[in-house]
Amino acid sequence: DAGITQSPRHKVTETGTPVTLRCHQTENHRYMYWYRQDPGHGLRLIHYSYGVKDTDKGEVSDGYSVSRSKTEDFLLTLESATSSQTSVYFCAISESGGRSYEQYFGPGTRLTVT
Amino acid sequence: AQKITQTQPGMFVQEKEAVTLDCTYDTSDPSYGLFWYKQPSSGEMIFLIYQGSYDQQNATEGRYSLNFQKARKSANLVISASQLGDSAMYFCAMREGLDNQGGKLIFGQGTELSVKP
């Protein structure tokens, strides 16, 4: 199994509070991604990173920011959490070559915004 | 715009029988990749199989095979000899192009497969 951990695994927070989710990898992979999973929508890309300090927006980036200061860590921040951000958040990693950017996923973080 | 469609929200199959999960895609990029992932009730996302747009043969991984019909833009997953442990949600996903920004995936909505004993 790819070495990907996410923290926290579960979090309940109140509307308007800032929240940071952490993704940590031990594979030294170049690419990292944050997705959210909601019923009826599959997984949707929030932000991704293609190197240290190199990030870009995905399909559903509004209300989220990311940072990557080290290869192994990719942080997702909700500046002011809203109930619509209640979701399961997955981090993924990939590397060029191999099975063409096959992505390995972390265990997920279940976030509830009340 | 790129899009992945899975038209079967739920399916049932008898143990030891084969089952096909449908996936159609839409893209104007000649270079793309198609993936299938399994998500059991425990929640993790498990990679199953990959097919590149230029691959001449259909991909196979153990009991999983991908029925790739490029002209019809379909990439159906075939699971042979279903097992109870195959009960899960299955997602089809597509990556467009190959660039230095890695492989951003677009996912379908998923198909929930239930295997009956």
Short mmCIF file of C-alpha atoms in Angstrom, two decimals, chain A residues 9 30-31 33 35 37 40-45 48-50 56-59 90 94 99-107, chain B residues 35 37 39 42-50 61 89 91 95 97-110:
data_model
loop_
_atom_site.label_atom_id
_atom_site.label_comp_id
_atom_site.label_asym_id
_atom_site.label_seq_id
_atom_site.Cartn_x
_atom_site.Cartn_y
_atom_site.Cartn_z
CA ARG A 9 -9.71 11.26 10.03
CA ARG A 30 5.59 14.60 -7.32
CA TYR A 31 1.85 15.06 -7.73
CA TYR A 33 -4.46 16.03 -5.15
CA TYR A 35 -10.85 15.54 -3.85
CA GLN A 37 -16.79 12.96 -2.33
CA GLY A 40 -24.47 11.57 -6.43
CA HIS A 41 -21.27 13.36 -7.49
CA GLY A 42 -18.53 10.78 -7.29
CA LEU A 43 -15.19 12.43 -6.50
CA ARG A 44 -14.47 15.98 -7.60
CA LEU A 45 -11.07 17.61 -7.73
CA TYR A 48 -3.77 19.74 -6.98
CA SER A 49 -0.03 20.20 -6.76
CA TYR A 50 2.64 19.36 -9.34
CA ASP A 56 -3.53 24.90 -9.22
CA LYS A 57 -7.30 24.86 -8.98
CA GLY A 58 -9.58 21.97 -9.75
CA GLU A 59 -13.26 21.73 -10.54
CA PHE A 90 -9.60 12.32 -0.10
CA SER A 94 0.77 10.04 -8.34
CA ARG A 99 0.65 3.19 -15.26
CA SER A 100 0.38 6.71 -16.57
CA TYR A 101 -0.29 8.78 -13.49
CA GLU A 102 -2.21 6.11 -11.59
CA GLN A 103 -3.38 7.73 -8.38
CA TYR A 104 -3.14 6.23 -4.93
CA PHE A 105 -5.63 7.46 -2.38
CA GLY A 106 -5.42 8.15 1.30
CA PRO A 107 -8.01 6.80 3.75
CA PHE B 35 -9.30 4.03 -14.73
CA TYR B 37 -11.55 2.21 -8.78
CA GLN B 39 -14.67 1.66 -2.94
CA SER B 42 -14.92 0.79 4.60
CA GLY B 43 -14.38 3.83 2.37
CA GLU B 44 -10.93 3.46 0.85
CA MET B 45 -10.38 3.91 -2.88
CA ILE B 46 -8.67 0.92 -4.50
CA PHE B 47 -7.18 1.08 -7.99
CA LEU B 48 -8.33 -1.81 -10.19
CA ILE B 49 -7.35 -1.33 -13.80
CA TYR B 50 -6.04 1.19 -16.36
CA GLU B 61 -5.83 -7.51 -14.13
CA MET B 89 -19.08 1.03 -5.18
CA PHE B 91 -16.00 4.36 -10.08
CA ARG B 95 -7.44 11.53 -17.26
CA GLY B 97 -3.69 14.42 -21.89
CA LEU B 98 -0.23 13.97 -20.53
CA ASP B 99 1.49 17.06 -19.27
CA ASN B 100 3.75 18.14 -16.50
CA GLN B 101 0.81 18.93 -14.29
CA GLY B 102 0.10 15.30 -13.66
CA GLY B 103 -3.04 13.31 -14.17
CA LYS B 104 -6.11 15.12 -12.95
CA LEU B 105 -9.01 12.68 -12.85
CA ILE B 106 -12.66 13.17 -13.70
CA PHE B 107 -14.89 10.62 -11.98
CA GLY B 108 -18.26 9.16 -12.83
CA GLN B 109 -21.00 8.99 -10.23
CA GLY B 110 -20.37 5.35 -9.47
#
